[in-house]
């Protein structure tokens, strides 16, 4: 649809060069060319905005006026809050959202601090990541129940990058000029914050770009077994990374393949150095948190809101640590200073872009995959829709803008989302209220947690891994349902453990795609038979009531045809036909060559005899009639030369298998069911033409059912004088009727049979 406007609207994303409306429509702009853009083309003094039809439901405005409805629909598309907030049912939803927002907010506080520790960052960055992105998602998100913010898997992915590029060894400083060295934590943390801000901003850019390009489908390449296997392996990474805080030992920072095992081995070696106070603190906290969480789950229907055991644990442990001075007396490590107030935005270091672009893309995809999966679960349960592309944009903007305020990349947390839903949350108003709880903490309360033991945060992280560890039960389920999906789960899990989170994800996706290729290369081939008194055709090997049509073989593949499997398709067809087609063709050619040699030999002998008879007539003297009879009596009967007319000496008809003495197939027609095909390539076209040629050689006609790829075959020069469109039929039953001559005896059809 072309809309003429007087000025260039400010919400345009792309602006074409000079041209005219016809040129832009020729490019496909009017049909949705780059559907996220409005194209503005200058024509003399006027501007023309090319808007994809699906974006504007109102009729085209008259020339010279701007379309307010188009601008409104675009604004509502990118800011969904404008659509639902004016219709917000205050009486029905507000109380539930307040309760839910407070419950989720007090979960954000301990989890934000803990997941910042997991990412190798100062604890305050976890609070920032629980405030800015959550607040931004309120405006751009379409899921009513997702609780965005720090997530363990994303945090450990970020932590692997920080430990790889900025290990603590780079920040050793000497103490008072002596040989003793310590880590300059202030400088290390500052550098890591800049690095993570760069990763977060890049992740946001990738997510926004994919959302604008309508690439929300990209997560389809992350199948459910892959995501579950990956998150299970990531939970093992999280567990191993927190063991040092549980046992109170210091270990080196490893990166790359096998880093998980190197860390675990070093922790085991340093077990004799375990800080007993730290270990006891962690065990007590884990037991208390686990028991209360189980009680929350068991009595969820009776409790108005879950008992905030994580927050209670943090408050009690901080008070005990401050009162007893656990750090100086027992050597228990604490989180340290947590600055109050909000920080001004900081520009990221562009020098890191090239080093972290791959990690940023992986974080963007994994974070979105988890978020959209949870969003669709809640949307299906509560009867609303989640826009996958808008979710990408919402998550991307939350990361992009949050990165400037020292946030790390976020996703959705299953535990927080379940609490948000179960406590009565109906919209992202609950998310805004939870972010306000964090804002109050950042401004006034955060500094009170400087004596919080790190062992408490480690305990919170480990207990929250329970849900992901439950995914080990997928092994039994997938073993019964789908072995290929089980293989994807296992390969993803092992690859992520061995190769680390970034390389493991790439290897897992590659393996999952390979399984798709292998499955298309090895599809299920079947011969179809007709179910009595119906027009239904089923696999005769699986359905007893399906009977083959006499003299007709109906062949079907469960996959489409392309270069990787079309030769196997041809081989399977010949094998299923019950006759060795290639051998029969070879025998026919051998017999024909033999006959041709015999014919040539006979022709030579005939020509030789004819030549000898002619020369005898030429040299022999003419005898008188009285002597001719005498000669004939003496020599006996002679050889008579018979000259054939032109019609009699013409080449005989094409020899048949029967005339050649070769076995004949027990069928006279083959129907290729192409209903499963959605495309064909040039290699497929050549092989299918060979199938027609080979079966024609053994006196079997080939027909095709389904017209889905007819246009593609025609563009590929498939048809010729020997292969015509008369061989194609809309369905298998139409082809059977044509072959068997049942048109007049077939039952009355609801729609007339059409032939292509």
XYZ file of C-alpha atoms in Angstrom:
756
model
C 0.000 0.000 0.000
C 1.430 3.380 -0.942
C 0.586 6.347 1.289
C 1.383 9.865 0.182
C 2.495 12.161 2.991
C 3.812 15.682 3.064
C 6.764 15.110 5.387
C 9.049 12.225 6.261
C 7.769 10.550 9.407
C 10.309 10.261 12.218
C 9.651 6.593 12.978
C 11.171 5.450 9.713
C 13.960 2.949 10.053
C 15.198 2.956 6.454
C 15.023 5.628 3.799
C 15.418 4.698 0.156
C 17.249 6.838 -2.332
C 15.638 8.883 -5.051
C 13.171 7.069 -7.211
C 9.483 6.730 -7.725
C 6.687 4.713 -6.224
C 6.622 2.271 -9.100
C 10.293 1.507 -8.655
C 9.833 0.849 -4.990
C 6.889 -1.441 -5.635
C 8.945 -3.270 -8.237
C 11.495 -3.942 -5.494
C 8.770 -5.552 -3.461
C 8.305 -2.822 -0.880
C 4.557 -2.844 -1.334
C 4.497 -6.573 -0.619
C 6.385 -6.406 2.677
C 9.973 -5.762 1.558
C 11.834 -5.480 4.877
C 8.557 -5.524 6.794
C 9.893 -3.693 9.814
C 10.624 -0.525 7.833
C 8.599 2.324 6.440
C 10.099 3.300 3.118
C 10.004 6.971 2.276
C 10.734 7.833 -1.349
C 11.017 11.417 -2.495
C 9.237 12.328 -5.679
C 9.731 15.960 -6.568
C 8.184 17.837 -3.636
C 6.258 14.982 -2.118
C 7.184 11.975 -0.019
C 5.671 8.514 -0.344
C 5.697 6.145 2.596
C 5.487 2.501 1.617
C 3.842 0.663 4.467
C 3.452 -3.133 4.490
C -0.280 -3.907 4.239
C -0.442 -5.896 7.464
C 0.701 -2.848 9.446
C -2.253 -0.720 8.523
C -5.774 -2.022 8.861
C -7.387 1.302 7.986
C -8.059 2.313 4.349
C -5.445 4.373 2.562
C -5.732 8.083 3.332
C -6.261 10.587 0.614
C -3.162 12.181 -0.986
C -1.636 15.006 0.937
C -2.591 13.732 4.417
C -0.512 11.711 6.881
C -2.014 8.435 8.086
C -2.595 8.822 11.809
C -3.830 5.253 12.070
C -0.582 3.949 10.574
C 1.544 5.939 13.002
C -0.689 4.793 15.850
C -0.436 1.128 14.884
C 3.357 1.416 14.668
C 3.515 3.090 18.064
C 1.302 0.408 19.611
C 3.403 -2.304 17.951
C 6.657 -1.146 19.519
C 5.119 0.031 22.804
C 2.556 -2.638 23.762
C 2.038 -0.912 27.115
C 0.007 1.762 25.293
C -2.409 -0.930 24.192
C -3.105 -2.692 27.470
C -2.434 -0.106 30.175
C -5.442 2.172 29.349
C -7.670 -0.906 29.652
C -6.033 -2.138 32.842
C -8.740 -3.543 35.191
C -7.684 -1.849 38.411
C -10.263 -3.508 40.657
C -9.537 -7.025 39.409
C -5.771 -6.975 38.929
C -4.140 -4.287 41.071
C -4.160 -6.119 44.404
C -2.718 -9.281 42.852
C -0.038 -7.294 41.029
C 0.975 -5.496 44.232
C 1.307 -8.771 46.137
C 3.154 -10.388 43.241
C 5.451 -7.394 42.715
C 6.510 -7.339 46.351
C 7.068 -11.127 46.388
C 9.185 -11.063 43.220
C 11.053 -7.963 44.410
C 12.270 -9.637 47.580
C 13.396 -12.586 45.398
C 15.262 -10.233 43.080
C 17.384 -8.904 45.929
C 19.199 -12.105 46.960
C 19.241 -13.548 43.439
C 20.653 -10.334 41.974
C 23.489 -10.331 44.500
C 24.134 -14.046 43.986
C 24.079 -14.018 40.180
C 26.437 -11.030 40.091
C 28.865 -13.169 42.071
C 28.315 -15.924 39.510
C 29.164 -13.526 36.670
C 32.393 -12.478 38.415
C 31.120 -8.935 39.023
C 30.557 -6.683 42.060
C 27.260 -7.525 43.821
C 25.766 -4.109 43.102
C 25.664 -4.876 39.370
C 23.178 -7.624 40.150
C 20.931 -5.026 41.775
C 21.274 -2.759 38.734
C 20.376 -5.711 36.491
C 17.291 -6.341 38.627
C 16.126 -2.745 38.226
C 16.804 -1.179 34.811
C 15.927 -4.114 32.501
C 12.829 -5.033 34.529
C 11.576 -1.465 34.355
C 12.222 -1.227 30.589
C 10.529 -4.550 29.875
C 7.310 -3.081 31.311
C 7.057 -0.811 28.249
C 8.157 -3.152 25.466
C 7.309 -6.716 26.573
C 4.225 -8.695 25.554
C 4.323 -11.435 28.209
C 2.238 -10.665 31.289
C 3.915 -13.184 33.591
C 7.597 -13.358 32.638
C 9.907 -12.096 35.362
C 12.980 -10.796 33.564
C 16.253 -10.129 35.301
C 19.427 -12.022 36.243
C 19.393 -15.715 35.375
C 21.898 -18.373 36.416
C 22.682 -19.749 32.938
C 23.284 -16.310 31.415
C 25.337 -15.265 34.448
C 27.628 -18.266 34.204
C 28.048 -17.639 30.460
C 29.125 -14.094 31.258
C 31.350 -15.357 34.049
C 33.197 -17.664 31.667
C 34.003 -14.659 29.449
C 35.181 -12.435 32.292
C 37.417 -15.166 33.701
C 38.791 -15.867 30.230
C 39.580 -12.304 29.131
C 40.194 -10.660 32.503
C 41.464 -13.287 34.974
C 42.505 -12.183 38.423
C 46.136 -12.975 37.572
C 46.244 -9.824 35.439
C 45.604 -7.630 38.470
C 48.228 -8.802 40.987
C 49.935 -6.012 42.874
C 52.752 -6.196 45.437
C 52.145 -5.277 49.060
C 54.432 -2.458 50.283
C 57.106 -3.387 47.753
C 57.489 -6.925 49.147
C 57.263 -10.197 47.250
C 53.733 -10.730 48.547
C 51.079 -10.060 45.928
C 47.345 -9.589 46.166
C 44.607 -9.008 43.624
C 43.629 -5.401 42.996
C 39.914 -6.109 43.211
C 38.871 -2.507 42.597
C 40.697 -2.291 39.290
C 39.676 -5.831 38.297
C 36.019 -5.192 39.001
C 36.077 -1.900 37.092
C 37.566 -3.584 34.011
C 35.144 -6.477 34.219
C 32.173 -4.131 34.489
C 33.257 -2.406 31.271
C 33.751 -5.749 29.545
C 30.352 -7.062 30.625
C 28.681 -3.797 29.645
C 30.097 -4.288 26.148
C 28.785 -7.857 26.001
C 25.367 -6.750 27.238
C 25.079 -3.921 24.720
C 26.147 -6.197 21.853
C 23.635 -8.822 22.952
C 20.946 -6.160 22.939
C 21.943 -5.011 19.466
C 21.711 -8.574 18.145
C 18.313 -9.102 19.740
C 16.857 -5.819 18.497
C 18.199 -6.416 14.981
C 16.764 -9.931 14.857
C 13.435 -8.649 16.135
C 13.244 -5.869 13.552
C 14.146 -8.333 10.810
C 11.282 -10.590 11.974
C 13.758 -13.320 12.860
C 11.936 -14.470 15.964
C 11.860 -17.927 14.396
C 15.634 -18.232 14.913
C 15.044 -20.045 18.201
C 13.407 -22.886 16.274
C 16.970 -24.060 15.664
C 17.281 -24.499 19.427
C 15.048 -27.498 19.952
C 13.597 -28.249 23.366
C 15.977 -31.219 24.011
C 18.914 -28.993 23.044
C 17.864 -26.155 25.370
C 17.167 -28.530 28.259
C 20.434 -30.399 27.775
C 22.307 -27.101 27.555
C 20.731 -25.600 30.682
C 21.345 -28.828 32.590
C 25.026 -28.730 31.666
C 25.126 -25.019 32.511
C 23.720 -25.834 35.952
C 26.658 -28.205 36.476
C 29.004 -25.332 35.547
C 27.188 -23.142 38.072
C 27.474 -25.768 40.798
C 31.194 -26.326 40.257
C 31.870 -22.591 40.161
C 30.223 -22.121 43.572
C 32.016 -24.943 45.360
C 34.951 -22.638 46.084
C 32.613 -20.304 48.009
C 31.062 -23.244 49.847
C 34.407 -24.664 50.988
C 36.075 -21.282 51.399
C 39.072 -22.052 49.165
C 40.649 -19.944 46.453
C 41.200 -21.530 43.031
C 42.572 -20.359 39.731
C 40.331 -19.092 36.955
C 40.268 -21.397 33.944
C 38.705 -20.889 30.535
C 38.286 -22.821 27.330
C 37.684 -26.544 26.831
C 37.924 -28.764 29.924
C 38.002 -25.708 32.210
C 35.182 -27.223 34.281
C 37.226 -30.315 35.054
C 40.361 -28.304 35.812
C 38.428 -26.226 38.344
C 36.874 -29.303 39.938
C 40.245 -31.073 40.223
C 41.843 -28.040 41.879
C 38.955 -27.749 44.363
C 39.385 -31.417 45.262
C 43.112 -30.904 45.807
C 42.445 -27.977 48.149
C 39.786 -29.690 50.233
C 42.267 -30.026 53.162
C 42.353 -26.211 53.221
C 38.580 -25.955 53.687
C 37.375 -23.104 55.889
C 35.130 -24.909 58.381
C 33.189 -21.759 59.247
C 32.373 -21.098 55.623
C 31.334 -24.708 55.019
C 29.059 -24.792 58.089
C 27.476 -21.478 57.108
C 26.761 -22.716 53.579
C 25.341 -26.066 54.736
C 23.010 -24.486 57.293
C 21.793 -21.950 54.729
C 21.213 -24.614 52.047
C 19.258 -26.863 54.396
C 17.079 -24.012 55.659
C 16.377 -22.643 52.179
C 15.637 -26.078 50.754
C 13.209 -27.048 53.537
C 11.269 -23.780 53.388
C 11.077 -23.890 49.585
C 9.627 -27.380 49.774
C 7.070 -26.153 52.321
C 6.221 -23.251 50.039
C 5.607 -25.683 47.210
C 3.566 -28.079 49.330
C 1.330 -25.419 50.893
C 1.230 -23.049 47.927
C -2.571 -23.066 47.846
C -2.832 -22.119 51.537
C -0.131 -19.443 51.707
C -1.031 -15.924 50.508
C 2.535 -15.574 49.275
C 5.668 -17.767 49.496
C 7.801 -17.381 52.594
C 10.741 -15.173 51.459
C 13.317 -17.532 52.917
C 16.153 -16.222 50.746
C 15.647 -12.670 51.977
C 15.234 -13.867 55.567
C 18.453 -15.876 55.280
C 20.345 -12.881 53.923
C 19.091 -10.577 56.673
C 19.827 -13.034 59.495
C 23.251 -14.030 58.144
C 24.223 -10.405 57.583
C 23.226 -9.542 61.152
C 25.176 -12.477 62.575
C 28.205 -11.693 60.407
C 28.180 -8.060 61.510
C 27.627 -8.858 65.200
C 30.128 -11.712 65.484
C 32.593 -10.307 62.908
C 32.809 -13.576 60.964
C 35.343 -12.162 58.515
C 38.075 -11.393 61.039
C 37.410 -14.210 63.523
C 36.734 -17.122 61.167
C 38.071 -15.858 57.840
C 34.660 -16.079 56.155
C 34.620 -14.095 52.932
C 31.954 -11.365 52.638
C 30.629 -9.377 49.684
C 32.236 -6.112 50.780
C 31.133 -2.559 50.073
C 27.924 -2.048 48.106
C 27.747 1.577 46.943
C 24.456 3.390 47.361
C 22.724 5.348 44.624
C 22.527 5.054 40.857
C 25.541 5.453 38.590
C 25.624 7.692 35.496
C 25.634 5.915 32.109
C 29.020 4.773 30.823
C 30.091 4.291 27.219
C 31.406 0.745 26.623
C 34.922 -0.014 25.429
C 34.819 -0.544 21.676
C 38.136 -2.406 21.815
C 36.306 -5.385 23.323
C 33.803 -5.702 20.452
C 35.874 -8.046 18.323
C 36.741 -10.275 21.277
C 33.216 -10.806 22.598
C 30.978 -10.632 19.516
C 30.574 -14.417 19.362
C 29.826 -14.704 23.070
C 27.359 -11.832 22.848
C 25.449 -13.552 20.043
C 25.310 -16.828 21.973
C 24.063 -15.020 25.090
C 21.449 -13.187 23.014
C 20.075 -16.387 21.513
C 20.082 -18.454 24.709
C 18.541 -15.635 26.759
C 15.780 -15.150 24.196
C 15.122 -18.882 23.844
C 14.529 -19.231 27.590
C 12.413 -16.091 27.707
C 10.122 -16.955 24.802
C 9.698 -20.530 26.001
C 8.438 -19.380 29.395
C 6.341 -16.654 27.806
C 4.540 -19.097 25.526
C 3.853 -21.474 28.415
C 2.131 -18.748 30.452
C 0.363 -17.311 27.388
C -1.126 -20.708 26.547
C -2.220 -21.210 30.138
C -3.902 -17.807 30.501
C -5.239 -17.376 26.959
C -3.254 -14.535 25.429
C -0.623 -14.245 22.730
C 3.055 -13.436 22.925
C 4.673 -11.717 19.938
C 7.992 -13.515 19.447
C 9.544 -10.693 17.410
C 8.434 -8.016 19.868
C 9.852 -10.116 22.709
C 13.205 -10.031 20.937
C 12.978 -6.260 20.670
C 11.883 -5.896 24.299
C 14.675 -8.102 25.613
C 17.174 -6.409 23.297
C 16.255 -2.886 24.385
C 16.385 -3.946 28.034
C 19.908 -5.297 27.518
C 21.072 -2.493 25.233
C 19.982 0.360 27.482
C 20.844 -1.535 30.673
C 24.402 -2.085 29.430
C 25.074 1.650 29.691
C 24.107 1.510 33.388
C 26.486 -1.326 34.391
C 23.918 -4.102 33.992
C 24.759 -7.560 32.717
C 22.648 -9.504 30.200
C 19.317 -10.753 31.509
C 16.717 -13.349 30.655
C 13.697 -14.834 32.443
C 13.859 -16.824 35.645
C 11.539 -19.814 35.977
C 11.377 -19.543 39.779
C 10.546 -15.820 39.796
C 8.061 -16.176 36.934
C 6.233 -18.956 38.740
C 6.068 -16.839 41.900
C 4.830 -13.852 39.892
C 2.044 -15.970 38.414
C 1.120 -17.953 41.526
C 0.860 -14.906 43.804
C -1.758 -13.240 41.607
C 0.339 -11.320 39.093
C -1.660 -10.497 35.962
C 0.515 -7.958 34.170
C 3.922 -6.338 34.101
C 2.699 -3.868 36.709
C 4.022 -6.518 39.087
C 7.390 -6.258 37.327
C 7.482 -2.483 37.786
C 6.658 -2.810 41.464
C 9.423 -5.416 41.913
C 11.886 -3.050 40.243
C 10.832 -0.301 42.673
C 11.644 -2.635 45.569
C 15.141 -3.015 44.097
C 15.400 0.747 43.556
C 14.737 1.378 47.248
C 17.391 -1.222 48.064
C 19.932 0.435 45.775
C 19.280 3.898 47.189
C 18.984 3.160 50.898
C 19.424 -0.458 51.966
C 22.136 -1.959 49.758
C 25.083 -0.739 51.801
C 23.776 -2.671 54.824
C 24.634 -5.967 53.143
C 28.399 -5.404 53.003
C 28.931 -8.065 55.734
C 26.850 -10.680 53.915
C 28.900 -13.930 53.652
C 29.507 -15.098 50.092
C 28.712 -18.625 51.295
C 25.078 -17.535 51.749
C 24.902 -16.343 48.140
C 26.471 -19.607 46.996
C 23.850 -21.525 48.987
C 21.046 -19.527 47.337
C 22.478 -20.239 43.881
C 22.902 -23.974 44.490
C 19.412 -24.493 45.935
C 17.872 -22.629 42.993
C 19.528 -25.128 40.632
C 17.118 -27.818 41.798
C 14.684 -27.178 38.945
C 17.374 -27.517 36.297
C 18.802 -30.665 37.857
C 15.341 -32.210 37.592
C 15.871 -32.153 33.841
C 18.011 -35.259 34.184
C 14.695 -37.136 34.176
C 14.462 -36.205 30.471
C 16.811 -39.118 29.847
C 14.138 -41.666 30.743
C 11.347 -39.813 28.942
C 13.275 -39.336 25.707
C 14.493 -42.941 25.757
C 10.867 -44.048 25.491
C 9.658 -41.372 23.075
C 12.437 -40.358 20.674
C 15.986 -41.711 20.603
C 17.219 -38.996 18.222
C 16.100 -36.262 20.627
C 17.791 -38.198 23.416
C 21.002 -38.205 21.390
C 20.708 -34.426 20.920
C 20.221 -34.010 24.689
C 23.233 -36.161 25.536
C 25.538 -34.610 22.924
C 24.530 -31.101 24.024
C 25.109 -31.948 27.678
C 28.511 -33.583 27.095
C 29.694 -30.946 24.597
C 28.771 -28.130 26.982
C 30.612 -29.808 29.844
C 33.730 -30.523 27.803
C 33.948 -27.490 25.503
C 32.576 -24.825 27.836
C 29.371 -22.862 27.357
C 30.147 -20.894 24.193
C 31.803 -23.558 22.036
C 29.475 -26.205 23.448
C 26.416 -24.286 22.260
C 27.787 -23.985 18.734
C 28.684 -27.673 18.616
C 25.229 -28.608 19.925
C 23.389 -26.556 17.314
C 25.579 -28.030 14.568
C 24.850 -31.558 15.763
C 21.104 -30.872 15.990
C 21.093 -29.609 12.395
C 23.060 -32.663 11.299
C 20.377 -34.912 12.771
C 17.822 -33.095 10.624
C 19.955 -33.709 7.542
C 20.439 -37.361 8.423
C 16.729 -37.806 8.993
C 15.926 -36.315 5.593
C 18.575 -38.534 4.036
C 17.061 -41.617 5.631
C 13.299 -41.107 5.392
C 10.627 -43.782 5.556
C 9.804 -45.260 2.145
C 6.534 -47.115 1.705
C 4.273 -48.780 -0.840
C 0.702 -47.610 -0.511
C -2.476 -49.582 -0.831
C -6.093 -48.578 -0.974
C -8.370 -49.000 2.008
C -11.489 -50.752 0.707
C -14.402 -48.539 -0.344
C -12.453 -45.359 0.371
C -10.115 -42.990 -1.404
C -7.557 -43.367 1.374
C -4.155 -44.891 0.630
C -1.955 -46.166 3.456
C 1.297 -48.056 3.913
C 0.554 -51.717 3.205
C 3.224 -52.770 5.710
C 1.483 -50.938 8.562
C -2.211 -51.192 7.686
C -3.718 -54.615 7.126
C -6.813 -53.211 5.431
C -4.731 -51.393 2.833
C -4.458 -53.535 -0.324
C -2.214 -52.856 -3.288
C -3.878 -52.024 -6.595
C -3.226 -54.932 -9.019
C -0.583 -53.986 -11.541
C 0.135 -50.632 -9.869
C 2.905 -49.680 -7.429
C 2.244 -46.531 -5.374
C 5.479 -45.253 -3.831
C 5.845 -42.575 -1.178
C 8.683 -40.939 0.770
C 8.186 -39.243 4.133
C 10.652 -36.495 3.222
C 11.047 -33.969 0.464
C 13.512 -34.610 -2.355
C 16.767 -32.747 -2.670
C 20.337 -33.407 -3.724
C 21.281 -35.304 -0.551
C 18.571 -37.977 -0.686
C 17.191 -38.159 -4.212
C 19.533 -40.954 -5.332
C 18.518 -43.031 -2.326
C 14.917 -42.302 -3.260
C 15.458 -43.777 -6.720
C 17.213 -46.831 -5.291
C 14.452 -47.386 -2.715
C 11.801 -47.140 -5.440
C 13.493 -49.792 -7.542
C 13.958 -52.005 -4.494
C 10.340 -51.639 -3.381
C 9.088 -52.443 -6.873
C 10.251 -56.038 -6.384
C 12.275 -56.229 -9.580
C 15.886 -55.424 -10.348
C 15.245 -52.626 -12.801
C 18.874 -51.900 -13.616
C 19.646 -55.582 -14.231
C 16.612 -55.987 -16.466
C 17.603 -52.931 -18.483
C 21.155 -54.292 -18.781
C 19.821 -57.689 -20.034
C 17.575 -55.930 -22.546
C 20.476 -53.898 -23.886
C 22.619 -57.032 -24.094
C 19.956 -58.948 -26.074
C 19.406 -55.966 -28.351
C 23.130 -55.725 -29.044
C 23.199 -59.444 -29.851
C 20.227 -59.118 -32.185
C 21.814 -56.138 -33.840
C 24.989 -58.111 -34.500
C 22.957 -61.005 -35.938
C 21.013 -58.619 -38.116
C 24.182 -57.015 -39.422
C 25.648 -60.455 -40.125
C 22.508 -61.541 -41.966
C 22.516 -58.366 -44.016
C 26.157 -58.943 -44.976
C 25.437 -62.540 -46.041
C 22.405 -61.416 -47.973
C 24.375 -58.697 -49.717
C 27.138 -61.220 -50.497
C 24.688 -63.734 -51.989
C 22.981 -61.027 -53.940
C 26.308 -59.829 -55.314
C 27.337 -63.399 -56.280
C 24.030 -64.041 -58.043
C 24.353 -60.834 -60.017
C 27.887 -61.597 -61.179
C 26.815 -65.112 -62.309
C 24.065 -63.672 -64.456
C 26.513 -61.210 -65.969
C 29.243 -63.744 -67.069
C 27.037 -66.696 -67.926
C 26.312 -66.990 -71.739
C 22.718 -67.025 -72.779
C 21.680 -70.570 -73.796
C 19.013 -71.354 -76.253
C 15.677 -72.428 -74.819
C 16.215 -76.067 -75.711
C 19.435 -76.215 -73.637
C 18.108 -74.220 -70.667
C 15.769 -77.007 -69.678
C 18.539 -79.554 -69.996
C 20.822 -77.497 -67.702
C 18.156 -77.166 -65.135
C 17.612 -80.891 -65.034
C 21.333 -81.531 -64.667
C 22.020 -78.983 -61.892
C 18.884 -79.631 -59.897
C 16.954 -76.925 -58.067
C 18.701 -73.522 -57.890
C 18.624 -70.584 -55.470
C 15.796 -68.141 -56.008
C 16.538 -64.463 -55.315
C 13.538 -62.617 -53.989
C 13.609 -58.852 -54.000
C 11.438 -57.229 -51.342
C 9.546 -54.038 -51.814
C 10.386 -50.918 -49.797
C 7.551 -51.473 -47.284
C 8.483 -55.047 -46.624
C 12.171 -54.244 -46.000
C 11.546 -51.406 -43.485
C 12.821 -51.729 -39.842
C 10.572 -53.770 -37.549
C 8.738 -52.265 -34.502
C 10.493 -51.745 -31.151
C 11.047 -55.185 -29.649
C 9.217 -55.955 -26.396
C 10.472 -57.807 -23.342
C 8.296 -60.755 -24.290
C 9.618 -60.853 -27.857
C 13.147 -60.728 -26.466
C 12.468 -63.592 -24.086
C 13.006 -61.478 -20.964
C 10.913 -61.550 -17.762
C 8.182 -58.945 -17.545
C 7.372 -56.930 -14.367
C 4.179 -57.952 -12.614
C 3.000 -54.333 -12.705
C 2.455 -51.925 -15.558
C 2.345 -48.563 -13.757
C 4.119 -46.701 -10.947
C 2.600 -43.765 -9.091
C 5.002 -41.437 -7.303
C 3.210 -39.758 -4.398
C 4.785 -36.292 -4.202
C 2.430 -34.982 -1.505
C 5.296 -34.736 1.014
C 7.426 -32.602 -1.306
C 7.608 -28.859 -0.752
C 10.497 -28.121 -3.092
C 12.776 -29.786 -5.639
C 16.233 -28.806 -6.808
C 18.010 -29.360 -10.122
C 19.542 -32.647 -8.994
C 16.118 -33.972 -7.998
C 14.695 -33.033 -11.380
C 17.440 -34.947 -13.207
C 17.006 -38.077 -11.078
C 13.211 -38.071 -11.450
C 13.639 -37.789 -15.225
C 15.930 -40.817 -15.038
C 13.214 -42.692 -13.116
C 10.753 -42.015 -15.943
C 13.342 -43.166 -18.509
C 14.313 -46.365 -16.676
C 10.776 -47.575 -16.070
C 9.813 -46.742 -19.634
C 12.647 -49.060 -20.717
C 10.962 -51.973 -18.908
C 7.508 -51.033 -20.266
C 6.159 -49.483 -17.064
C 4.361 -46.132 -17.124
C 5.180 -43.583 -14.417
C 2.625 -41.140 -13.016
C 2.927 -38.448 -10.356
C 0.340 -37.589 -7.712
C 0.284 -34.061 -6.253
C 0.862 -30.787 -8.021
C 2.717 -28.964 -5.243
C 5.996 -28.824 -7.171
C 4.593 -28.680 -10.695
C 5.672 -25.072 -11.261
C 9.193 -25.804 -10.008
C 9.462 -28.817 -12.318
C 8.352 -26.703 -15.239
C 10.951 -24.035 -14.490
C 13.571 -26.775 -14.308
C 12.807 -27.984 -17.876
C 11.439 -31.265 -16.587
C 8.819 -31.773 -19.269
C 9.592 -33.032 -22.763
C 7.977 -34.973 -25.578
C 8.210 -38.177 -23.529
C 7.329 -36.666 -20.124
C 4.232 -34.492 -20.299
C 1.829 -32.951 -17.830
C -0.607 -35.718 -18.717
C 1.349 -37.867 -16.251
C 0.460 -35.601 -13.316
C -2.684 -35.882 -11.189
C -3.954 -33.944 -8.159
C -4.126 -37.035 -5.940
C -3.169 -40.690 -5.775
C -6.776 -41.738 -6.261
C -7.110 -39.696 -9.454
C -4.021 -41.389 -10.848
C -5.351 -44.844 -9.881
C -8.673 -44.132 -11.582
C -6.896 -43.089 -14.739
C -4.664 -46.164 -14.792
C -7.237 -48.793 -13.899
C -10.027 -47.322 -15.988
C -12.392 -47.010 -13.036
C -13.692 -43.580 -13.933
C -17.107 -44.907 -14.880
C -17.414 -47.376 -12.004
C -16.051 -45.200 -9.218
C -18.474 -43.882 -6.581
C -19.812 -40.373 -6.886
C -17.219 -37.821 -5.737
C -18.003 -34.658 -3.855
C -15.855 -32.643 -6.237
C -15.076 -33.329 -9.895
C -11.749 -34.982 -10.609
C -9.418 -32.561 -12.312
C -6.397 -33.503 -14.296
C -3.389 -31.267 -14.597
